[in-house]
Amino acid sequence: MTEVPPNLSGIKLIVIDNPPVNSLGLEVRRMLTREFASAEEDPAVKAVVLAGAGGKFSAGADIREFTDAKAVSQLYLGEVIDKIESLSKPVVAAVDGVALGGGLELALGCHFRVAGRTARVALPEITLGVLPGAGGTQRLPRAIEFAMAIEMATGGQMIGAGDKRLQGLFDEITEGDPRRAAILFAAKIIADGIGPRRLSEKAIPAEPAEAALQAARERLLPNPVPAMAAVLECLDDAIHRDFRTGLANERTRFGQVVGTPEARALQHAFFAEREVSKVPGITPETPVLPVEAIAVIGAGTMGRGISIAALDAGFAVTLVDVEAAALERALGAIESHYRTMVERKRLSEADADERRKRLTGSVDLSAAAREADLVIEAVFEDLKVKQEVLAKLDAAAGPNTILATNTSTLDVDALAVATSRPGQVVGMHFFSPANIMRLVEVVRGRATSDSTLATALKVVSRLRKVGVVAGVCDGFIGNRMLEEYLRQAYFLLDEGALPHEVDGALERWGMAMGPLRMMDLAGNDIGWAIRKRRKVEQPDRPYSAIPDLICERGRFGQKTGAGFYRYDGRKAIPDPEVDALVAEHSASLGFKRREIDAEEIVQRCIYALVNEGASVLADGIALRASDIDVVYLAGYGFPRYRGGPMHYANEVGLGRVVAAMQRFQQGYQGKFWEPSPLLAELARSGGRFK
Ligand code: CAA
């Protein structure tokens, strides 16, 4: 779309209009090529203003094209930008909303840049496993300080246009409409007779760029994402090679990384996180109840974390515990959290005060429920206890109030029937620490109404978390799968591995924390209680006795200073006492302990996740495989560059996953390796999880 602004003849306005985010797909690249060529030829045009429609400059390349090398290279964005930069007439970018990735690179190709105060810019390519492939690594360090260019290209974070670290990027920051300001800017440069000013013609002083780059290399390499080394190499080119050579190498390196498994995984994660909000039955018309006041019942670790998350998101919070001492302790802990935030300069005193004012403590459950739009119970994980609490809340709460349970394993339907409003009961399963972990499983019970579900999802998004809808089953998506993962981790100890070997293998593979360190952090007593319950419910599903032996010795994990490791503060130290216990247990099973290599450790733990994930999918507990991936990425420290367990299995090939499982069937506790019917079928037919 192009317009010549009235009264300002000589300025050609070119607008990128490709909703929703003005990504730079082939059609847009064609339009830009056409319109800039016509601007060059038209003697009436003295300057060009480039803007984006709908309040956004551009969110960059069309990521969906990345799976198709031919689509990317057709009218390559870098070449389009080069042509714009080489125009003989001045070009002004009007940066509104966002200029991300290729969008920022496009603005950098323009000769002048005017931005709205609220605009945000970034080079997020690294988060998608690629690098800025349209001149970003060469032009950005010629516009701003080199160290900041490194930070942006290797970190991908969004920066406000007015941030002083971006000095040099914009010629003008406006409080008003950036398009209008850019047109006025263009009129002025025409009047002043100012011609194009090209970043490609600027030189970069080797000092202090070299030192900044060396520090970045030391900090970021080696890196499991190949794009990281590539982007640092391109930044090095920006210092040492001429602009054209740097640009050519950037394009080559982009082509090399765009097809790597890590890039595919990161792009899968990007789309999976957006897909997750598409839920059958929920449309923009589904009524969402207004929620401002939240009551959190239970002042334990979860209750505190949920309260902080809700306060941070602007809700009024009443934290309830019938035990006054427990409540006092929790309020004290929340206060000390905010004090620390202020001390560490992560929060201003005024903001902390504002949050404190929205927090009330209460020992009166009914009074708190009466005032709340949403109640989240986080009391002891026991069906009877939770049913009683929910019944009391139901009796006191107003007719529209939603009752949410933070249960991690219990039957939400059985909890809902304890109330007179099963349609307004929903699971909201937070992950510890609840103010930090991004995941919330939103559990849709048999009776949960669409409006209740939509409201819970809206609250989760206001909490700036990712809500994944799950059906009712023991453990929902995440913990149901985790059970199989942990089972294998424990069996590995039975057979020959030591805790640090199991954790080490999985951590080197990319898990944020190995399973045994994770259980030490979560508290081994919690798993112990669940296993006790399951032993009654499912006596034919054996567990290794090792975690029970650990618990019997009072080794509940970090909180008791000892678990699978001993602890020096938070530091896990392998403990000979545990090694001896593990060896003794193996001997009691009649095992000659064997050396187990990292590959087997990883395959057994990860394929156990995949196999149960397939059952979760087949049972309709998760809506789609990519939702399972989001659960593991956002809640369990699964490496993003592996895309989540289901994506990873697709990458390995489901046939190969099943073949490995068949091998494990011959070994210890082999009966756990029966492939789920869905996985078996997909492997047979050469299919993938969708
Ligand atoms: N390409 C293709 N689709 C994109 C896209 C892109 N660059 N950016 C967003 N979308 C899609 C989303 O998938 C979503 O689609 P659905 O509605 O079908 O789910 C839709 O646009 C809206 O996106 P969001 O839900 O994320 O909307 P938002 O308002 O919350 O956020 C945004 C908008 C900040 C732009 C965010 O979408 C975003 O961060 N996008 C990615 C930006 C990015 O990484 N750009 C770099 C691309 S790589 C590059 O440019 C390489 C290069 O050098 C050539």
XYZ file of C-alpha atoms and ligand atoms in Angstrom:
744
model
C 0.000 0.000 0.000
C 1.454 3.399 -0.893
C 0.205 6.906 -0.463
C 1.539 10.324 -1.185
C 0.717 12.372 1.885
C -1.395 15.395 1.020
C 0.318 18.754 1.267
C 3.738 17.174 1.460
C 4.475 16.427 -2.121
C 7.808 14.884 -2.851
C 7.394 12.324 -0.034
C 6.306 8.840 -0.908
C 4.799 6.834 1.961
C 5.199 3.067 1.724
C 3.192 1.057 4.244
C 3.686 -2.611 5.104
C 0.219 -3.996 5.619
C 0.342 -7.697 6.418
C -1.716 -8.448 9.542
C -1.397 -9.454 12.281
C 2.278 -8.511 12.741
C 3.494 -7.227 9.328
C 5.858 -10.144 8.871
C 8.042 -9.869 5.806
C 6.793 -12.783 3.694
C 7.353 -13.015 -0.054
C 4.394 -10.797 -0.954
C 5.689 -8.012 1.271
C 9.200 -8.378 -0.156
C 7.728 -8.110 -3.652
C 5.782 -5.003 -2.659
C 8.862 -3.367 -1.140
C 10.956 -4.141 -4.225
C 8.313 -2.745 -6.529
C 7.544 0.384 -4.545
C 11.155 1.346 -3.858
C 12.044 0.822 -7.525
C 9.199 3.105 -8.518
C 10.307 5.687 -5.924
C 13.777 5.634 -7.454
C 12.440 6.159 -10.940
C 9.825 8.787 -10.156
C 11.413 12.232 -10.377
C 8.593 13.680 -8.294
C 9.692 11.592 -5.296
C 12.316 13.362 -3.218
C 12.198 11.140 -0.095
C 10.473 7.986 1.115
C 8.867 7.194 4.467
C 8.511 3.483 5.313
C 5.893 2.584 7.926
C 3.859 -0.388 9.136
C 0.062 -0.582 9.302
C -1.879 -1.324 12.473
C 0.564 0.321 14.878
C 3.423 -2.135 14.204
C 6.429 -1.517 12.002
C 7.228 -5.220 11.460
C 7.813 -8.399 13.488
C 10.415 -9.528 10.967
C 10.778 -12.456 8.625
C 7.853 -14.804 8.217
C 9.049 -17.594 10.499
C 6.805 -20.093 8.734
C 9.011 -19.751 5.644
C 12.067 -21.033 7.519
C 11.228 -24.670 6.871
C 11.520 -24.024 3.145
C 14.994 -22.911 2.016
C 13.651 -21.971 -1.427
C 11.002 -19.665 0.015
C 13.605 -17.874 2.140
C 15.962 -17.283 -0.769
C 13.293 -16.068 -3.180
C 13.763 -12.300 -3.139
C 16.034 -12.701 -0.113
C 15.159 -10.105 2.514
C 18.792 -9.038 2.842
C 18.904 -8.154 -0.857
C 15.655 -6.217 -0.626
C 17.095 -4.218 2.284
C 20.329 -3.635 0.371
C 18.375 -2.143 -2.502
C 16.544 0.153 -0.103
C 19.813 1.288 1.437
C 21.326 1.976 -1.957
C 18.407 4.209 -3.021
C 19.645 7.595 -4.165
C 16.852 9.375 -2.257
C 16.638 9.542 1.526
C 14.485 6.910 3.219
C 13.030 7.430 6.709
C 11.688 4.515 8.772
C 8.698 5.316 10.982
C 9.126 2.783 13.785
C 5.897 2.191 15.626
C 4.955 -0.693 17.979
C 7.608 -3.285 17.223
C 10.572 -3.626 14.889
C 11.824 -7.144 15.462
C 14.396 -9.249 13.662
C 14.083 -8.588 9.945
C 11.826 -5.656 10.893
C 14.688 -3.974 12.743
C 17.078 -4.936 9.950
C 14.730 -3.239 7.512
C 14.733 -0.085 9.626
C 18.550 -0.269 9.757
C 18.626 -0.351 5.973
C 16.717 2.927 5.902
C 18.808 6.099 6.042
C 17.032 7.694 9.005
C 14.854 6.315 11.783
C 12.101 7.987 13.757
C 10.482 5.967 16.565
C 7.496 6.244 18.846
C 8.436 6.420 22.533
C 6.594 3.132 23.210
C 8.105 1.235 20.279
C 10.223 -1.800 21.087
C 13.034 -3.289 19.076
C 14.905 -6.582 19.194
C 16.946 -9.086 17.260
C 15.127 -12.181 18.557
C 16.520 -14.532 15.899
C 18.745 -16.373 18.383
C 15.632 -17.417 20.321
C 14.474 -19.110 17.116
C 17.831 -20.816 16.563
C 18.861 -18.541 13.686
C 20.807 -15.308 13.365
C 19.876 -11.968 11.904
C 20.267 -12.868 8.252
C 19.368 -9.598 6.606
C 22.297 -7.414 7.635
C 21.526 -7.105 11.349
C 24.907 -8.369 12.530
C 26.662 -5.867 10.249
C 24.454 -2.774 10.515
C 23.363 -2.783 14.166
C 26.954 -2.560 15.514
C 27.482 0.365 13.147
C 24.477 2.149 14.659
C 24.888 1.590 18.409
C 27.638 0.692 20.843
C 29.200 -2.632 19.922
C 28.651 -4.212 23.351
C 24.946 -3.447 23.161
C 24.725 -4.870 19.648
C 26.276 -8.090 20.972
C 23.780 -8.181 23.806
C 20.848 -7.761 21.456
C 22.025 -10.253 18.841
C 22.913 -12.938 21.389
C 20.118 -12.326 23.912
C 17.140 -11.484 21.727
C 15.477 -9.298 24.385
C 13.102 -6.451 23.512
C 14.366 -2.947 24.277
C 12.270 0.204 24.497
C 13.072 2.732 21.757
C 13.851 5.395 24.346
C 16.420 3.245 26.188
C 19.668 5.168 26.292
C 21.646 2.050 25.427
C 20.177 2.381 21.932
C 21.813 5.725 21.396
C 22.617 6.170 17.712
C 19.771 4.013 16.473
C 17.093 6.669 16.204
C 17.315 10.172 14.836
C 14.186 11.183 16.677
C 11.937 9.723 19.355
C 8.441 11.093 19.318
C 5.714 11.104 21.933
C 3.182 11.400 19.135
C 2.440 9.441 15.966
C 5.736 8.104 14.538
C 4.411 8.117 10.981
C 3.525 11.774 11.145
C 6.840 12.589 12.810
C 8.722 10.656 10.101
C 6.912 12.553 7.349
C 7.819 15.870 8.966
C 11.393 14.626 9.370
C 11.482 13.725 5.645
C 10.097 17.131 4.699
C 12.868 18.738 6.726
C 15.680 16.766 5.128
C 14.300 17.552 1.684
C 14.216 21.232 2.616
C 17.756 21.058 4.018
C 19.011 19.193 0.980
C 20.243 16.228 3.053
C 20.811 13.036 1.092
C 20.997 9.358 2.093
C 23.196 8.326 5.033
C 24.118 4.656 4.934
C 25.184 2.527 7.900
C 27.100 0.238 5.533
C 29.508 3.083 4.892
C 30.415 3.516 8.557
C 33.480 1.911 10.102
C 33.639 0.218 13.494
C 36.612 1.046 15.715
C 38.295 -2.230 16.700
C 38.585 -1.043 20.300
C 36.560 -1.585 22.479
C 34.602 -3.900 20.135
C 37.254 -6.662 20.255
C 37.264 -6.802 24.031
C 33.458 -6.879 24.239
C 33.338 -9.694 21.713
C 35.983 -11.730 23.488
C 34.074 -11.408 26.759
C 30.885 -12.547 24.995
C 32.675 -15.567 23.517
C 33.905 -16.574 26.951
C 30.434 -16.202 28.420
C 28.395 -17.839 25.654
C 30.550 -20.523 24.075
C 30.395 -23.433 23.809
C 26.659 -23.299 23.212
C 24.279 -26.080 22.224
C 22.546 -23.800 19.715
C 24.777 -23.582 16.596
C 23.445 -20.106 15.775
C 25.275 -18.705 18.809
C 28.769 -19.382 17.438
C 27.570 -18.197 14.019
C 26.252 -14.879 15.297
C 29.468 -14.200 17.216
C 31.476 -14.989 14.103
C 29.377 -12.533 12.079
C 29.892 -9.844 14.714
C 33.613 -10.504 14.467
C 33.303 -9.985 10.680
C 31.692 -6.626 11.382
C 34.941 -5.522 13.023
C 37.460 -7.190 10.751
C 35.994 -7.621 7.309
C 34.551 -5.161 4.859
C 30.788 -4.683 4.938
C 30.023 -6.691 1.770
C 32.073 -9.709 2.850
C 30.456 -9.585 6.285
C 27.021 -9.485 4.706
C 27.764 -12.402 2.398
C 29.081 -14.523 5.272
C 26.039 -13.650 7.376
C 23.781 -14.989 4.643
C 25.843 -18.177 4.331
C 25.770 -18.735 8.091
C 22.009 -18.079 8.208
C 21.535 -20.768 5.546
C 23.641 -23.194 7.577
C 21.802 -22.787 10.869
C 18.207 -22.395 9.712
C 17.865 -26.129 9.030
C 19.512 -27.401 12.240
C 17.483 -29.516 14.680
C 18.024 -26.822 17.326
C 16.476 -24.152 15.090
C 13.541 -26.409 14.250
C 13.013 -27.090 17.952
C 13.097 -23.427 18.945
C 10.692 -22.471 16.175
C 8.422 -25.345 17.202
C 8.460 -23.960 20.758
C 7.530 -20.479 19.492
C 4.466 -21.737 17.620
C 3.544 -24.304 20.316
C 3.286 -21.522 22.902
C 0.862 -19.647 20.655
C -1.142 -22.743 19.721
C -1.764 -23.548 23.372
C -4.331 -20.784 23.753
C -6.569 -22.298 21.065
C -9.003 -24.375 23.070
C -12.125 -26.112 21.752
C -15.252 -24.405 23.079
C -13.448 -21.167 23.899
C -14.029 -18.341 21.447
C -13.647 -14.584 21.761
C -17.395 -14.575 22.582
C -17.063 -16.939 25.572
C -17.956 -14.846 28.635
C -14.970 -14.141 30.856
C -15.866 -13.129 34.402
C -14.104 -10.101 35.816
C -11.528 -11.149 38.406
C -9.908 -8.561 40.637
C -9.951 -10.154 44.094
C -8.325 -13.543 44.651
C -8.405 -15.542 47.872
C -5.595 -18.064 48.272
C -6.331 -20.796 50.798
C -3.374 -22.413 52.531
C -0.278 -20.481 53.550
C 2.288 -23.145 52.652
C 4.950 -22.811 49.968
C 2.444 -22.969 47.124
C 0.002 -20.537 48.716
C 2.788 -18.021 49.248
C 4.088 -18.353 45.700
C 0.622 -18.022 44.181
C -0.061 -14.960 46.340
C 3.138 -13.258 45.194
C 2.374 -14.053 41.548
C -1.121 -12.592 41.930
C 0.133 -9.479 43.734
C 2.772 -8.937 41.047
C 0.032 -9.088 38.412
C -2.091 -6.436 40.130
C -4.758 -8.556 41.865
C -6.027 -7.912 45.379
C -5.063 -10.986 47.407
C -6.335 -12.431 50.656
C -4.125 -15.197 51.952
C -5.993 -17.511 54.278
C -4.830 -20.073 56.777
C -6.875 -21.295 59.681
C -3.678 -21.539 61.728
C -2.736 -18.034 62.810
C 0.935 -18.946 63.301
C 1.228 -20.423 59.789
C -0.421 -17.329 58.362
C 1.979 -15.036 60.206
C 4.954 -17.009 58.941
C 3.661 -16.779 55.358
C 2.977 -13.048 55.562
C 6.468 -12.611 56.980
C 7.932 -14.622 54.096
C 6.079 -12.520 51.514
C 7.273 -9.349 53.211
C 10.830 -10.588 53.202
C 10.494 -11.493 49.500
C 9.545 -7.907 48.668
C 12.248 -6.501 50.923
C 14.848 -8.567 49.087
C 13.460 -7.446 45.719
C 13.851 -3.822 46.784
C 17.348 -4.426 48.196
C 18.389 -6.048 44.942
C 16.899 -3.106 43.042
C 14.506 -5.351 41.159
C 11.548 -3.378 42.475
C 11.139 0.185 43.697
C 10.051 0.815 47.285
C 6.889 2.496 45.975
C 5.975 -0.534 43.843
C 6.648 -2.889 46.731
C 4.418 -0.775 48.971
C 1.662 -0.765 46.400
C 1.784 -4.588 46.325
C 1.873 -4.863 50.126
C -1.273 -2.749 50.267
C -3.136 -5.216 48.092
C -2.340 -8.130 50.436
C -4.513 -9.117 53.399
C -4.107 -12.062 55.721
C -7.067 -13.870 57.225
C -7.857 -16.890 59.359
C -11.504 -16.749 58.329
C -11.962 -18.878 55.242
C -15.654 -18.054 54.786
C -15.203 -14.299 55.072
C -12.375 -14.398 52.530
C -14.423 -16.501 50.098
C -17.337 -14.045 50.342
C -15.155 -11.191 49.065
C -13.343 -13.075 46.288
C -14.006 -13.370 42.545
C -11.697 -16.364 42.404
C -10.594 -18.673 45.192
C -7.519 -20.849 44.713
C -7.161 -23.552 47.304
C -3.653 -24.798 47.984
C -4.224 -26.873 51.105
C -2.753 -30.285 51.947
C -2.838 -32.756 49.038
C -5.542 -35.067 50.369
C -8.906 -35.680 48.734
C -10.948 -35.505 51.963
C -9.208 -32.372 53.219
C -9.658 -30.607 49.911
C -13.305 -31.689 49.592
C -14.060 -30.254 53.012
C -12.351 -26.973 52.225
C -14.143 -26.669 48.891
C -17.523 -27.386 50.493
C -16.916 -24.591 53.022
C -15.802 -22.196 50.314
C -18.853 -23.081 48.239
C -21.192 -22.333 51.134
C -19.695 -18.893 51.704
C -18.740 -17.640 48.248
C -20.926 -15.446 46.075
C -22.839 -17.152 43.246
C -20.354 -16.109 40.516
C -17.175 -16.952 42.371
C -14.926 -19.515 40.727
C -13.342 -22.165 42.905
C -9.966 -23.377 41.697
C -7.928 -26.211 43.118
C -4.159 -26.346 42.961
C -4.125 -30.133 43.293
C -1.264 -31.796 41.445
C -2.705 -35.296 41.241
C -6.225 -35.545 42.652
C -9.461 -36.073 40.740
C -10.884 -32.614 39.986
C -14.308 -34.151 39.258
C -14.403 -35.732 42.714
C -13.488 -32.347 44.183
C -16.111 -30.509 42.118
C -18.958 -32.677 43.395
C -18.160 -31.593 46.929
C -19.615 -28.225 45.905
C -22.992 -27.082 44.612
C -21.260 -25.426 41.628
C -19.256 -28.055 39.721
C -19.461 -25.868 36.590
C -17.465 -23.212 38.430
C -14.757 -25.554 39.661
C -11.492 -25.785 37.754
C -7.967 -26.998 38.404
C -5.182 -24.422 38.429
C -2.056 -26.417 38.990
C 0.877 -24.113 39.653
C 4.490 -25.241 39.744
C 6.857 -24.454 42.550
C 8.116 -21.754 43.068
C 4.760 -20.465 41.835
C 5.882 -16.843 41.497
C 8.657 -17.909 39.133
C 7.614 -20.986 37.150
C 5.735 -20.042 33.994
C 3.500 -23.082 33.747
C -0.044 -23.485 35.036
C -2.003 -26.590 34.055
C -5.618 -25.472 33.786
C -7.607 -28.611 34.461
C -10.965 -28.866 32.770
C -13.240 -31.110 34.824
C -16.210 -32.980 33.368
C -18.526 -30.191 34.520
C -16.222 -27.157 34.184
C -18.085 -24.574 32.101
C -16.478 -22.880 29.106
C -16.809 -19.557 30.872
C -15.002 -20.864 33.979
C -12.220 -22.274 31.831
C -11.915 -19.058 29.801
C -11.767 -17.022 33.010
C -9.078 -19.246 34.514
C -7.030 -18.979 31.300
C -7.415 -15.217 31.315
C -6.203 -15.032 34.919
C -3.203 -17.199 34.017
C -2.332 -14.899 31.161
C -2.659 -11.862 33.451
C -0.235 -13.632 35.771
C 2.102 -13.630 32.727
C 2.185 -17.408 32.774
C 1.446 -20.063 30.185
C -1.848 -21.894 30.741
C -2.073 -25.373 29.243
C -5.484 -27.022 29.319
C -5.412 -30.569 30.715
C -8.081 -33.193 31.263
C -8.650 -35.022 34.529
C -6.379 -37.931 35.391
C -3.897 -38.759 38.112
C -1.077 -36.240 37.630
C -2.674 -34.455 34.647
C -0.137 -33.968 31.857
C 3.122 -33.094 33.548
C 3.203 -35.197 36.689
C 1.618 -38.219 35.049
C 4.523 -38.273 32.613
C 7.041 -37.387 35.307
C 6.107 -40.520 37.207
C 7.475 -42.685 34.381
C 10.588 -40.538 34.044
C 11.331 -40.831 37.747
C 10.574 -44.532 37.741
C 13.349 -45.026 35.185
C 15.730 -42.733 37.074
C 15.258 -44.870 40.204
C 15.559 -48.157 38.299
C 18.862 -46.893 36.910
C 20.083 -46.547 40.503
C 18.969 -50.130 41.221
C 21.000 -51.405 38.311
C 24.289 -49.592 38.587
C 24.139 -45.812 38.214
C 24.767 -43.332 41.021
C 22.614 -40.216 41.542
C 25.190 -37.827 40.117
C 25.613 -40.039 37.050
C 21.896 -40.019 36.286
C 21.594 -36.278 36.878
C 24.867 -35.518 35.108
C 23.838 -37.365 31.940
C 20.470 -35.610 31.760
C 21.908 -32.202 32.632
C 24.607 -32.528 29.970
C 21.813 -33.450 27.557
C 20.164 -30.168 28.475
C 17.694 -30.687 31.331
C 17.906 -27.706 33.692
C 18.165 -30.111 36.604
C 18.524 -33.879 36.771
C 15.587 -35.860 38.232
C 17.195 -36.628 41.576
C 18.333 -33.093 42.263
C 14.851 -32.006 41.217
C 13.218 -34.349 43.729
C 15.597 -33.110 46.413
C 14.432 -29.592 45.621
C 10.722 -30.461 45.527
C 10.939 -32.573 48.700
C 11.251 -36.360 48.561
C 8.493 -36.710 51.156
C 5.927 -35.512 48.608
C 6.777 -38.300 46.175
C 6.828 -40.723 49.108
C 3.256 -39.836 50.070
C 2.112 -40.252 46.458
C 3.856 -43.628 46.142
C 2.196 -44.821 49.337
C -1.192 -43.916 47.905
C -0.401 -45.550 44.564
C 0.828 -48.742 46.228
C -2.691 -49.161 47.543
C -4.423 -48.095 44.329
C -2.131 -49.876 41.848
C -0.204 -52.597 43.677
C 1.029 -54.145 40.420
C 3.029 -51.051 39.387
C 6.280 -51.499 41.256
C 8.699 -48.733 42.129
C 12.309 -48.992 43.030
C 12.598 -49.033 46.814
C 15.472 -46.534 46.716
C 13.497 -43.285 47.088
C 11.599 -44.829 50.032
C 14.880 -45.907 51.662
C 16.140 -42.355 51.223
C 12.982 -40.960 52.873
C 13.093 -43.487 55.716
C 16.426 -41.934 56.661
C 14.774 -38.517 56.906
C 16.564 -37.372 53.743
C 13.707 -35.271 52.341
C 16.031 -33.176 50.189
C 17.352 -29.645 50.340
C 15.026 -28.656 53.160
C 16.581 -31.261 55.489
C 20.114 -30.687 54.178
C 20.226 -34.191 52.687
C 18.439 -36.270 50.074
C 20.000 -38.031 47.125
C 22.893 -35.677 47.861
C 24.046 -33.818 50.904
C 23.710 -30.055 50.739
C 25.979 -27.176 51.450
C 23.359 -24.440 51.174
C 21.901 -25.165 47.768
C 24.965 -26.956 46.476
C 24.379 -30.677 45.930
C 27.367 -32.784 46.929
C 27.485 -36.513 46.080
C 27.236 -38.396 49.347
C 29.115 -41.673 49.961
C 26.345 -42.652 52.368
C 23.839 -42.600 49.507
C 26.251 -44.455 47.217
C 26.564 -47.151 49.864
C 22.811 -47.318 50.317
C 22.287 -47.673 46.578
C 24.946 -50.402 46.332
C 23.463 -52.253 49.283
C 20.015 -52.101 47.732
C 21.325 -53.457 44.410
C 22.975 -56.306 46.279
C 19.729 -57.086 48.077
C 18.106 -57.426 44.634
C 20.856 -59.843 43.676
C 22.375 -57.495 41.093
C 25.906 -57.278 39.922
C 25.984 -53.530 39.342
C 26.900 -52.571 35.786
C 28.226 -49.398 34.256
C 25.430 -47.536 32.507
C 26.422 -45.037 29.837
C 24.945 -41.559 29.422
C 23.145 -42.493 26.221
C 21.186 -45.240 27.945
C 20.373 -42.976 30.904
C 19.037 -40.267 28.609
C 17.121 -42.606 26.330
C 15.462 -44.453 29.181
C 14.370 -41.328 31.015
C 13.320 -39.296 27.979
C 11.611 -42.148 26.097
C 9.671 -42.942 29.271
C 8.327 -39.378 29.078
C 7.535 -39.794 25.398
C 5.707 -43.076 25.852
C 3.503 -41.748 28.637
C 3.044 -38.541 26.633
C 1.615 -40.656 23.825
C -0.906 -42.180 26.252
C -1.766 -38.735 27.622
C -2.476 -37.667 24.054
C -4.458 -40.771 23.146
C -6.552 -40.394 26.323
C -7.413 -36.819 25.384
C -5.766 -35.432 28.534
C -3.705 -33.083 26.350
C -5.291 -31.396 23.353
C -2.228 -31.757 21.148
C 1.336 -33.024 21.270
C 2.704 -29.495 21.198
C 0.773 -28.703 24.424
C 2.725 -31.491 26.118
C 5.915 -29.895 24.854
C 4.861 -26.547 26.323
C 4.202 -28.218 29.696
C 7.713 -29.630 29.748
C 9.386 -26.471 28.454
C 7.590 -24.103 30.818
C 7.307 -26.312 33.892
C 10.039 -28.939 33.993
C 13.216 -27.338 32.654
C 13.208 -29.325 29.405
C 15.768 -27.765 27.040
C 14.001 -25.423 24.658
C 16.491 -26.194 21.913
C 15.173 -29.763 21.940
C 11.599 -28.540 21.544
C 9.911 -30.667 24.238
C 9.644 -34.459 24.551
C 7.146 -35.029 21.746
C 8.965 -32.826 19.245
C 12.233 -34.480 20.224
C 10.735 -37.922 19.599
C 9.546 -36.756 16.173
C 13.066 -35.584 15.413
C 14.647 -38.877 16.510
C 12.021 -40.737 14.499
C 9.269 -42.658 16.252
C 10.454 -45.913 14.660
C 13.833 -45.497 16.337
C 12.212 -44.589 19.652
C 10.141 -47.771 19.564
C 13.160 -49.859 18.530
C 15.050 -48.595 21.599
C 12.057 -49.363 23.793
C 11.993 -52.893 22.429
C 15.635 -53.256 23.422
C 14.832 -52.034 26.935
C 12.020 -54.578 27.114
C 14.712 -57.268 27.308
C 16.295 -55.642 30.359
C 15.466 -54.901 33.997
C 11.770 -54.132 34.642
C 11.262 -54.524 30.897
C 7.511 -54.684 31.246
C 7.499 -50.902 31.567
C 8.567 -50.635 27.971
C 5.342 -51.659 26.281
C 4.927 -48.924 23.629
C 1.708 -46.983 23.984
C -0.709 -48.056 21.196
C -0.592 -44.568 19.654
C 3.210 -44.520 19.613
C 3.336 -48.061 18.207
C 0.876 -47.179 15.459
C 2.677 -43.969 14.487
C 6.003 -45.787 14.459
C 4.549 -48.501 12.218
C 3.044 -46.047 9.766
C 6.048 -43.688 9.731
C 3.920 -40.967 11.334
C 4.694 -38.182 13.781
C 2.996 -36.742 16.844
C 0.804 -33.850 15.817
N 6.355 -14.801 11.389
C 5.214 -15.496 11.245
N 4.191 -15.441 12.117
C 4.333 -14.637 13.183
C 5.490 -13.885 13.400
C 6.542 -13.979 12.436
N 7.674 -13.259 12.542
N 5.347 -13.188 14.538
C 4.123 -13.491 15.014
N 3.514 -14.368 14.196
C 2.145 -14.907 14.329
C 1.959 -15.745 15.586
O 2.337 -17.091 15.342
C 0.475 -15.596 15.821
O -0.173 -16.454 14.904
P -1.559 -17.176 15.284
O -2.501 -16.058 15.587
O -1.874 -17.966 14.083
O -1.250 -18.017 16.492
C 0.195 -14.156 15.394
O 1.287 -13.807 14.519
C 0.136 -13.168 16.531
O 1.314 -13.332 17.320
P 1.264 -13.301 18.915
O 0.180 -14.173 19.402
O 2.644 -13.575 19.383
O 0.855 -11.770 19.154
P 1.368 -10.758 20.254
O 0.655 -9.499 19.969
O 1.293 -11.377 21.598
O 2.944 -10.543 19.973
C 4.895 -10.102 18.636
C 3.363 -9.940 18.790
C 5.611 -9.352 19.745
C 5.279 -9.560 17.297
C 5.256 -11.595 18.748
O 4.436 -12.319 17.860
C 6.680 -11.944 18.401
O 7.555 -11.794 19.221
N 6.907 -12.443 17.172
C 8.170 -12.976 16.758
C 9.107 -11.906 16.323
C 10.389 -12.510 15.860
O 10.966 -13.387 16.462
N 10.894 -11.982 14.729
C 12.109 -12.399 14.163
C 11.843 -13.293 13.027
S 13.314 -14.011 12.443
C 13.954 -12.892 11.359
O 13.445 -11.825 11.188
C 15.164 -13.446 10.659
C 15.841 -12.542 9.755
O 16.801 -11.916 10.107
C 15.493 -12.470 8.338
